[in-house]
Coordinates of C-alpha atoms and ligand atoms in Angstrom, one line a residue:
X1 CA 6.4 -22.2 -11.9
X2 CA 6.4 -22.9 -8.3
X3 CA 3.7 -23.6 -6.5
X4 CA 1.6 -20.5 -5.5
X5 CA -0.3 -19.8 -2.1
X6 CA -3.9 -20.8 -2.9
X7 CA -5.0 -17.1 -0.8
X8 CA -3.3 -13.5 0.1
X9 CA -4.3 -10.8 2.6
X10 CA -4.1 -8.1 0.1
X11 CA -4.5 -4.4 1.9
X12 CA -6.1 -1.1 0.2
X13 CA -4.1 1.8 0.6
X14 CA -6.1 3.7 -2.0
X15 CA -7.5 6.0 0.7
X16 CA -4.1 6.8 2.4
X17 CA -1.3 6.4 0.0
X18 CA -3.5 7.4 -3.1
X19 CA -5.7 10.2 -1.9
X20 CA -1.9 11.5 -0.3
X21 CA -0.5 12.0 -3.5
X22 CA -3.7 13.6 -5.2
X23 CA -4.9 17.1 -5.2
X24 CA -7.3 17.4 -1.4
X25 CA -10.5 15.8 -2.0
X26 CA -13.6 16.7 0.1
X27 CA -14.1 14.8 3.0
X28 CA -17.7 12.9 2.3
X29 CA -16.0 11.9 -0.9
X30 CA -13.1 10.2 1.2
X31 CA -15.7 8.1 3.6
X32 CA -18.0 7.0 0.7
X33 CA -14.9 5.6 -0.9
X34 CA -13.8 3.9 2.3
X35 CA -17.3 2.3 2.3
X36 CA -17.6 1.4 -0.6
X37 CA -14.5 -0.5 -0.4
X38 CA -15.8 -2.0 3.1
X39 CA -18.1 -3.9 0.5
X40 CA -16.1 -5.1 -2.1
X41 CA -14.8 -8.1 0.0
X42 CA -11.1 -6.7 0.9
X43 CA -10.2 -7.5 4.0
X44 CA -7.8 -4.5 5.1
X45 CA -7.9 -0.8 4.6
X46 CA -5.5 2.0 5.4
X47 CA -8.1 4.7 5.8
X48 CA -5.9 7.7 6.8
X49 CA -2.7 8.6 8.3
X50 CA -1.6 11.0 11.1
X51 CA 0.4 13.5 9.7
X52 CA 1.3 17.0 10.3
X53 CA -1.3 19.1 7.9
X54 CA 1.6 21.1 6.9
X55 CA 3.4 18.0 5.8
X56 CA 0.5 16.4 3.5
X57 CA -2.3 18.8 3.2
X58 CA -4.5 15.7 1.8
X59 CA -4.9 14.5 5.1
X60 CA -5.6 17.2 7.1
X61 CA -9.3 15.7 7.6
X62 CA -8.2 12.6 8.9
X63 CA -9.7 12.8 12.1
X64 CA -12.8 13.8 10.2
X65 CA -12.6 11.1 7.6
X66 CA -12.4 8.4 10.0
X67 CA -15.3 9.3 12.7
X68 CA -17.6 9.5 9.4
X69 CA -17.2 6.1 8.5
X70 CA -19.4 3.1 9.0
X71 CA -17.4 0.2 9.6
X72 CA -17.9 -2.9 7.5
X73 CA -18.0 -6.6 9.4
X74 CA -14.5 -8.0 8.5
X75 CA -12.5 -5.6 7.6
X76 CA -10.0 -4.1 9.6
X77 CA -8.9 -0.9 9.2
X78 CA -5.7 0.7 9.7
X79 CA -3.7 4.1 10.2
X80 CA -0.3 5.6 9.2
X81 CA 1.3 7.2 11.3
X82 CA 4.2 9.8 10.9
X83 CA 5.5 10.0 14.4
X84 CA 4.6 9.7 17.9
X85 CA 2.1 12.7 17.9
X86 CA 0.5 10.7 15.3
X87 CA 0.7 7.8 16.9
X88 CA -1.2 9.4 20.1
X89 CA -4.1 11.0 17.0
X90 CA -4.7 7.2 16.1
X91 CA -4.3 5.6 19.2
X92 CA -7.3 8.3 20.4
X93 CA -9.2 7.7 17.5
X94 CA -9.5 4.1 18.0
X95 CA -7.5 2.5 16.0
X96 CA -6.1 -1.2 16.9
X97 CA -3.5 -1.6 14.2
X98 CA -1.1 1.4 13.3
X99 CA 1.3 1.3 10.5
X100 CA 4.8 3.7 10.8
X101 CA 7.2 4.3 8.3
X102 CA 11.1 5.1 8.4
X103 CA 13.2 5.2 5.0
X104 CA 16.4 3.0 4.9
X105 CA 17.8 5.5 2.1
X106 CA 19.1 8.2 5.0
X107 CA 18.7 11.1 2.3
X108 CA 15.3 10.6 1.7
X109 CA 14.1 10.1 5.7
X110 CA 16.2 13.1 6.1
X111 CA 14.4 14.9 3.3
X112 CA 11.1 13.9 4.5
X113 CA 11.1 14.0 8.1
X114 CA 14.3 15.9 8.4
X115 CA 16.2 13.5 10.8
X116 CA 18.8 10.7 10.5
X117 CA 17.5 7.2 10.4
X118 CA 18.9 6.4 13.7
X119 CA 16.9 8.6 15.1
X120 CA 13.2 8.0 13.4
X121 CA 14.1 4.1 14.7
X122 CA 14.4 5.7 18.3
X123 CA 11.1 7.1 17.4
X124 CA 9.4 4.1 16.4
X125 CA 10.6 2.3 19.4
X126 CA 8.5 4.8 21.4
X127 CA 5.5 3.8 18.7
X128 CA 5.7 0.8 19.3
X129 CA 5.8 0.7 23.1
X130 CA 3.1 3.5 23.2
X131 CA 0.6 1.3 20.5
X132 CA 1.7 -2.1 22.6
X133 CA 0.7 -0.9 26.3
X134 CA -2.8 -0.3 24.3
X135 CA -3.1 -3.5 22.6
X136 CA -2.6 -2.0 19.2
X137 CA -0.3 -3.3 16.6
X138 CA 2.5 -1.5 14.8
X139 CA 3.5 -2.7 11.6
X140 CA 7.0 -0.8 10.5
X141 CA 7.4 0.0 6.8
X142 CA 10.9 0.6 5.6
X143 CA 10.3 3.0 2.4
X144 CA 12.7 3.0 -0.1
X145 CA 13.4 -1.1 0.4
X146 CA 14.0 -1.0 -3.6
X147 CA 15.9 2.2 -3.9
X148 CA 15.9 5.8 -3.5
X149 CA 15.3 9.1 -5.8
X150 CA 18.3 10.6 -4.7
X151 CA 20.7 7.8 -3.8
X152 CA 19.8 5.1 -6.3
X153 CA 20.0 1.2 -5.3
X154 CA 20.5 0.6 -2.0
X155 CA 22.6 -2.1 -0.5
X156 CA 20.5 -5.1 1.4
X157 CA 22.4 -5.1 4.2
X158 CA 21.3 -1.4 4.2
X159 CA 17.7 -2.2 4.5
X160 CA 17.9 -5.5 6.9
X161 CA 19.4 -3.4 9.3
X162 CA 16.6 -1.2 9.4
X163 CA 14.1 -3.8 9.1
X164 CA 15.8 -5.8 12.0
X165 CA 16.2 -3.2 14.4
X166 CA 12.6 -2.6 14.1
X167 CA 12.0 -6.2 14.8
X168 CA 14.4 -6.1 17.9
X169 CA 12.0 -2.9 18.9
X170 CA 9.0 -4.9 19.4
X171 CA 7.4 -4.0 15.5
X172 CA 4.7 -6.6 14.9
X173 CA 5.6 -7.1 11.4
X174 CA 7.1 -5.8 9.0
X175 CA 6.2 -3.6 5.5
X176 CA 8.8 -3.2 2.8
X177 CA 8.0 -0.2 0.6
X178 CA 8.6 0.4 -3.3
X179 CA 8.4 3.8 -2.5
X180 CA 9.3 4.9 -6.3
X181 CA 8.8 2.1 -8.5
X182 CA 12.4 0.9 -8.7
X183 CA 12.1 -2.9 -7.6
X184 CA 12.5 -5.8 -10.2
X185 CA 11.6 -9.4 -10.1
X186 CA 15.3 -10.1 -9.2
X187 CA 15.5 -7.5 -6.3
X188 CA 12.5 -8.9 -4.8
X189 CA 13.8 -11.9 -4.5
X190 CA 16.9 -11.1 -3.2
X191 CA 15.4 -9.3 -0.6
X192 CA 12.9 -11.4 0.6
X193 CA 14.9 -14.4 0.6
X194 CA 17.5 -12.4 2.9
X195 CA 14.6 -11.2 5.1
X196 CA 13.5 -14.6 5.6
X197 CA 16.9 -15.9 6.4
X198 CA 17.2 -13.0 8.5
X199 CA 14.1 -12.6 10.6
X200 CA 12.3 -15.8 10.2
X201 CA 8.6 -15.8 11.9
X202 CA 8.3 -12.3 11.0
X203 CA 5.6 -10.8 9.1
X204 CA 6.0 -9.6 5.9
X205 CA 3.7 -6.9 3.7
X206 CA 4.6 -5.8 0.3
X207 CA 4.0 -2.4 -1.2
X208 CA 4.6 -2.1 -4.8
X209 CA 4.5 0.8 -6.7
X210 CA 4.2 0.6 -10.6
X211 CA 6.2 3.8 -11.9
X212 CA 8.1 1.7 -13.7
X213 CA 5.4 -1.1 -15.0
X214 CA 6.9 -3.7 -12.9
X215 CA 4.7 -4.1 -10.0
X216 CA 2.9 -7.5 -10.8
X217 CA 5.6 -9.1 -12.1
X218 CA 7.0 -8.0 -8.3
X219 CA 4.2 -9.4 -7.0
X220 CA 4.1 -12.7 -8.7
X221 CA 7.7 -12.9 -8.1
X222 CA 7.0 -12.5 -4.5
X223 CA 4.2 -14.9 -4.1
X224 CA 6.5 -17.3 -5.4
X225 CA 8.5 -17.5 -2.4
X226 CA 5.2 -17.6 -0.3
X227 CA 4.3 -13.8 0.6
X228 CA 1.1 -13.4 1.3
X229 CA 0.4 -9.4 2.1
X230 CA 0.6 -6.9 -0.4
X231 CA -0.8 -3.3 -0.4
X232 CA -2.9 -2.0 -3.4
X233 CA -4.6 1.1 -4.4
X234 CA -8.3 0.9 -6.1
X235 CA -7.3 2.1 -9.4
X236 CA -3.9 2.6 -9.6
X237 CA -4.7 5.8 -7.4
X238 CA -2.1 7.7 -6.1
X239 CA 1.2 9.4 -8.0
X240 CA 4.9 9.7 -7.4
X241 CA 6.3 12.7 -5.6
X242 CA 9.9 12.4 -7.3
X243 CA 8.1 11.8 -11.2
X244 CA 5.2 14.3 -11.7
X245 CA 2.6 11.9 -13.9
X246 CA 4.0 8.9 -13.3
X247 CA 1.8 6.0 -11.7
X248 CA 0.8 5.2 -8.0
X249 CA 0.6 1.8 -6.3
X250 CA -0.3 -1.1 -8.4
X251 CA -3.7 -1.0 -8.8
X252 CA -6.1 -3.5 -6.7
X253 CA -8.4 -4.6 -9.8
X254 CA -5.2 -5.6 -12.0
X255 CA -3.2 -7.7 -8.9
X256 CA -7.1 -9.1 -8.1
X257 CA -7.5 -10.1 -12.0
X258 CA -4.3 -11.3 -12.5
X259 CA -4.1 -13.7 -9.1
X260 CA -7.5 -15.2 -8.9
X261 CA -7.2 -16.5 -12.5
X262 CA -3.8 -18.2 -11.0
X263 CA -5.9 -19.6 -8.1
X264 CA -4.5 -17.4 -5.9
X265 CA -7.8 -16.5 -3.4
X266 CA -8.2 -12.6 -2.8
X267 CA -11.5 -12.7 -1.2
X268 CA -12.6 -9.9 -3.8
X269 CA -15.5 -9.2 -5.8
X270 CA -13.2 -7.7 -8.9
X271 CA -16.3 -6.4 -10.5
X272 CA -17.1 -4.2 -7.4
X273 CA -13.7 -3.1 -7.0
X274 CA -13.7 -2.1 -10.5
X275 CA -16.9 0.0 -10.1
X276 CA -15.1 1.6 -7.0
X277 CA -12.0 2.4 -9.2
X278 CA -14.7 4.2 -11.2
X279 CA -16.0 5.9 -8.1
X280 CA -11.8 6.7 -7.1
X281 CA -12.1 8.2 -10.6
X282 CA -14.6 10.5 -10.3
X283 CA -13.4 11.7 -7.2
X284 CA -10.1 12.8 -8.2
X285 CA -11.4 13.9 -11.1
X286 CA -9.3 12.7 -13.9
X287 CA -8.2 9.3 -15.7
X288 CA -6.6 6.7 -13.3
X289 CA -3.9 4.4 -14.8
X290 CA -5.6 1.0 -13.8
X291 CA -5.8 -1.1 -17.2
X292 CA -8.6 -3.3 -15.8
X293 CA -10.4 -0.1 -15.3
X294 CA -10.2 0.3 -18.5
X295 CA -10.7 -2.7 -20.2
X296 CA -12.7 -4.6 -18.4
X297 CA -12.2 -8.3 -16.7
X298 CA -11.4 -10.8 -19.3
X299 CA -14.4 -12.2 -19.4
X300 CA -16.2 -9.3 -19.9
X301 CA -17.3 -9.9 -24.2
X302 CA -18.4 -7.2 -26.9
X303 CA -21.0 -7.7 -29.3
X304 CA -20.8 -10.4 -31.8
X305 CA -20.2 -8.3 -35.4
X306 CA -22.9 -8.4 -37.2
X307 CA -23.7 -8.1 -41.3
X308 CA -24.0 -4.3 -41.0
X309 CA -20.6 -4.1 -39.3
X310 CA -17.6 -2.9 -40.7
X311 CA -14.5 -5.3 -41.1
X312 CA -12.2 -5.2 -38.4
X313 CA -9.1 -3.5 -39.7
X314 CA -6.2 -6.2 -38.6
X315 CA -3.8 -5.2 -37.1
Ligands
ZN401 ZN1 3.5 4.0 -1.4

């Protein structure tokens, strides 16, 4: 295996991209989770995103959400933001690094913002301008990097054109979205490799969704080629809007468990994140799909049988 980076910047999104796709949770419940992930040792949050109510009833509160929260030394906290209305919500709020999003499939920014690509890039330009002359950062994810619900694969080219007008825009760096789970090993390699060739000296953040079970193996695929930022959810929070019960992000226990026993650095305490997946649990109510969650680090033992104990049935 090639040599891994001995640290990554990982980034919870649990609070924004999970808590989105979830039923509305009451706001206290929203800032205790963001505080309690304050303390777990990550060093970047997405707390909330700017969007119209309409749009994402979940975070109607966001304004709410984020004025409740005590900040934690060392962690810097982010926003999404849907457009530049958005934008001006965050930028009022306080926040110094804003995150936008524009889909490189054109029928599925069409379907969820209702406008051509072309013209959500013309958008973003203003974004970015707007968060530079106040010292903010935009990142610029391009969803749907992997594929689309309703077009399938989408051709590189496709999504380097995206990415690099947003580059030639002024976008700080640059996210590349798994928006629904459809990214393999193979694709991300491809598509980082062409990035880098591309847009060397650009930042690049990763955000993998498991629908489909592949998102670590994404991840180790892409540490492999030196990426350092990836997005994760505390528990496997969050859904799929196109596959009703499938799985959200990857979840930030598993990538956390898997890394550090690679000597990949996450900064991390996994046993605190895993009592916060507990706490994401509770406060959605129902079973997340993290499998550390379930099980438990692996160096986390059972009691020795003893005489009185059944057999073990093999198997
Ligand atoms: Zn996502």
């Amino acid at each position: 295996m090639s040599e891994l980076p001995d640290r990554l910047s990982l980034r919870e999104v649990g609070p924004r991209d999970g808590l989105q796709n979830e039923a509305p949770v009451p706001t206290d419940g929203k800032v205790a989770l963001i505080e309690a992930l304050g303390r777990t040792g990550v060093r970047r949050i997405e707390a909330v995103s700017f969007v119209h109510p309409r749009a994402i009833p979940a975070m109607a509160d966001a304004d709410a959400v984020w004025s409740g929260v005590h900040r934690a030394p060392g962690v810097r906290y982010s926003a999404l933001v849907a457009n530049l209305r958005g934008a001006e919500r965050a930028l009022a709020a306080g926040f110094t690094e804003i995150e936008t999003v524009v889909s490189a499939s054109a029928t599925h920014n069409r379907a969820n913002v209702n406008r051509s690509t072309e013209q959500s890039l013309d958008e973003i330009a203003e974004i970015i301008d707007r968060a530079h002359r106040q010292g903010v950062t935009c990142q610029v994810v391009v969803a749907t990097a992997w594929g689309c619900p309703y077009e399938g694969d989408l051709a590189v080219e496709r999504v380097l054109g995206v990415a690099r007008r947003a580059v030639a825009d002024g976008a700080d760096a640059l996210s590349y979205g798994d928006t629904t789970g459809m990214a393999t090993p193979t694709r991300v390699t491809r598509l980082v490799g062409e990035t880098r060739s591309a847009m060397p000296g650009t930042p690049l953040n990763l955000h993998f969704h498991n629908t489909r079970g592949t998102g670590l193996a994404n991840v180790l695929a892409a540490l492999q080629l030196g990426v350092t930022d990836f997005d994760a959810s505390v528990g496997g929070l969050g859904g799929c809007p196109y596959a009703p019960g499938a799985s959200g992000n990857i979840a930030t226990e598993e990538l956390v468990h898997m890394v550090e026993d690679m000597g990949v650095s996450t900064g991390v305490d996994l046993e605190a994140m895993i009592e916060v997946a507990a706490q994401a649990e509770r406060l959605v109510a129902h079973t997340l799909p993290s499998q550390v969650l379930r099980a438990g680090p692996r160096w986390r033992t059972v009691p020795t049988p003893g005489s009185t104990t059944p057999p073990d049935v093999i198997g």
